[in-house]
């Protein structure tokens, strides 16, 4: 639903740079803590470089116009309760915040007392993530990876029928900025008699988009495809770090495990589904001859998100030389084969309960072209086409000290562009 | 460590049947709620048919001898905090409880005021389960299943090197007694052009043993194999319900997903690792020619658990005819290829953090003989060797109204036998 909060002419009394990811039309939600503070976090939104502390806003009566349950949820230490209230509640909170921070707001002075500069804040995980599910919704990614491992049969017969997904690890989801240690694990050379145990030699990133579940369904109940977006609270960026050599040796027959669960980085600000309303794309792309989705996956209004995504790298040598990060990949989320609505409806189709705060990731987002590939495995084609960085460095896989930065941005004629901020992680040098 | 709490001559002032799973030598931990009560649960132990409410014991000062942190943890609504305190804490609590409930206890009268009959209690999940991991630690099960799907190559090359595991779904873990709905899902006939969507026709149980994590490790740190049992709080029984037809169609390339995550039933009483000390078995069985475990999986003292397991079935017709349940399977947990210590060390070997209350299941426990198989898939050999029940009914897979009951019991010369109680679940008739 497009409303006054999406009006491109709207301005906040807080100045924002024209290129900021966080104009008044965004109003993402996250959880922060003052750097000088010990203890739990506070729910907040962000305008430009200012954090607007919603727990402080609640305490000072600024959320008095909002429903009591919504205001109370803003006083929690994570977004789970607010998520559980459903889309109408998050839309209502969005409108309340918009009125508070817009130019000419009667509450400017009171709002200013709840502000905090982003530089002095530590961002925390936005919610307690009960379960994390990773899908595999890019047909280009599935085809790329499949053609490396099964040249004759790159795409498995179930791919265009089943939104393939698997369970990830919730405990090792970390927020942007947290260092990542190079994992140890078993790997096996094709020629070796047995495996060896040591640090991965094939560390990779995966560019993904994550969806947080809002309203939950009870165990044993399903979610109809046309109701699925009622359960979609908002999106973030996800880097699903992967150890390709560990993965190759361990993944049969039950799927990836230690190759993935050492770390998954997410961006701290959840861009709500409401903020993304102007940036919907047509249904996920289908090619001629692709099967019609089965009825439980066929939406009357099956839309994706038109979200431009980029991956940047900054190596130790680049940092030492004062060089800026270099772009590795640039793609678009609307090229996915399955939409989040389909992933949600599929996930609950057997009665599995999705809880508020659960995270569903899209799987690696890759386009058709080389520069649109969302992992180094694909960009350097399993090491056979090394990537050359602007400073002459070569990458087949990630090296210690490499920092990967994911970015996402939505823009459309007639609307103010909004963005996701960064999802950043550096491979620790001590590993 | 064997101590006075394992003394077979010890008796409680509470009478227990000789065949009870819960003599004073057991003292399992769980969370119950009075049936007439609304709200959260209370931590308790069980002796015979009596629940000893440890939160009430704490309130009335009965735990005053215990460390303050231990007593406080007994006042929580789940076992996570107690688990986080580590093995020394659970051993200490065990000794405190033992002194309170033994015959001749000075506190008999006060303890009796904290008792509650099991029949009037509703058992809840014993802990908040952050992540659930399912292993595949029975080489017999892996060989059985492999030989159905890959007759030429039943056991994959990684099996004897890697404790194969994958992430399960935490949200759909339910406690014994909760009905299970037959899940819908995509299945594909070999001859059909495309899949169809409907209720599974191949619903199955899986007999497993679960381990709850006690002390946690921080992200980025590992757990040495000889320290692994310090992180093992206790065991329960697990029925990892499975839809074999959904599994066959969905599981490539990322593993089982909707075939498993509609429900996983656990027994409500956690038998602590301390209670199981007398029932340790030699290291998991290795056959001639099996490789030595890699150093990170090689324990100086690599012991399993000698735990007899049984699966029983009671169909609707058996219930209507007043017939007792019939035994489907009888096996032993000491036949596993990998120990829980190895599974824990492997799980954390890449720096993955295991949190207090996380559940690790063993995978289906199958022995070598037909009657030792831990799933109906194996017992009826994919439907080709139907199982005949005593009343003449035939089962290839589970039918609506079937109830599956898992039992586990430890016994050894010189020690009082202890048991796990039941892990029970019925396929709802309404599905």
mmCIF file of C-alpha atoms in Angstrom, chain B residues 10-14 24 98-109 111-112:
data_model
loop_
_atom_site.group_PDB
_atom_site.id
_atom_site.type_symbol
_atom_site.label_atom_id
_atom_site.label_comp_id
_atom_site.label_asym_id
_atom_site.label_seq_id
_atom_site.Cartn_x
_atom_site.Cartn_y
_atom_site.Cartn_z
ATOM 1 C CA UNK B 10 19.960 -46.469 47.924
ATOM 2 C CA UNK B 11 16.224 -45.978 48.440
ATOM 3 C CA UNK B 12 13.975 -42.958 48.517
ATOM 4 C CA UNK B 13 11.320 -42.457 51.155
ATOM 5 C CA UNK B 14 9.064 -42.286 48.125
ATOM 6 C CA UNK B 24 16.334 -42.505 43.159
ATOM 7 C CA UNK B 98 19.599 -37.179 46.349
ATOM 8 C CA UNK B 99 20.117 -36.132 49.970
ATOM 9 C CA UNK B 100 16.667 -34.540 50.061
ATOM 10 C CA UNK B 101 14.742 -37.552 48.772
ATOM 11 C CA UNK B 102 16.665 -40.493 50.200
ATOM 12 C CA UNK B 103 15.148 -42.662 52.905
ATOM 13 C CA UNK B 104 15.828 -41.081 56.263
ATOM 14 C CA UNK B 105 16.109 -37.585 54.824
ATOM 15 C CA UNK B 106 15.745 -34.917 57.485
ATOM 16 C CA UNK B 107 13.649 -32.947 54.982
ATOM 17 C CA UNK B 108 11.021 -35.563 54.127
ATOM 18 C CA UNK B 109 8.108 -33.483 55.323
ATOM 19 C CA UNK B 111 9.934 -32.400 50.288
ATOM 20 C CA UNK B 112 6.483 -33.957 50.441
#
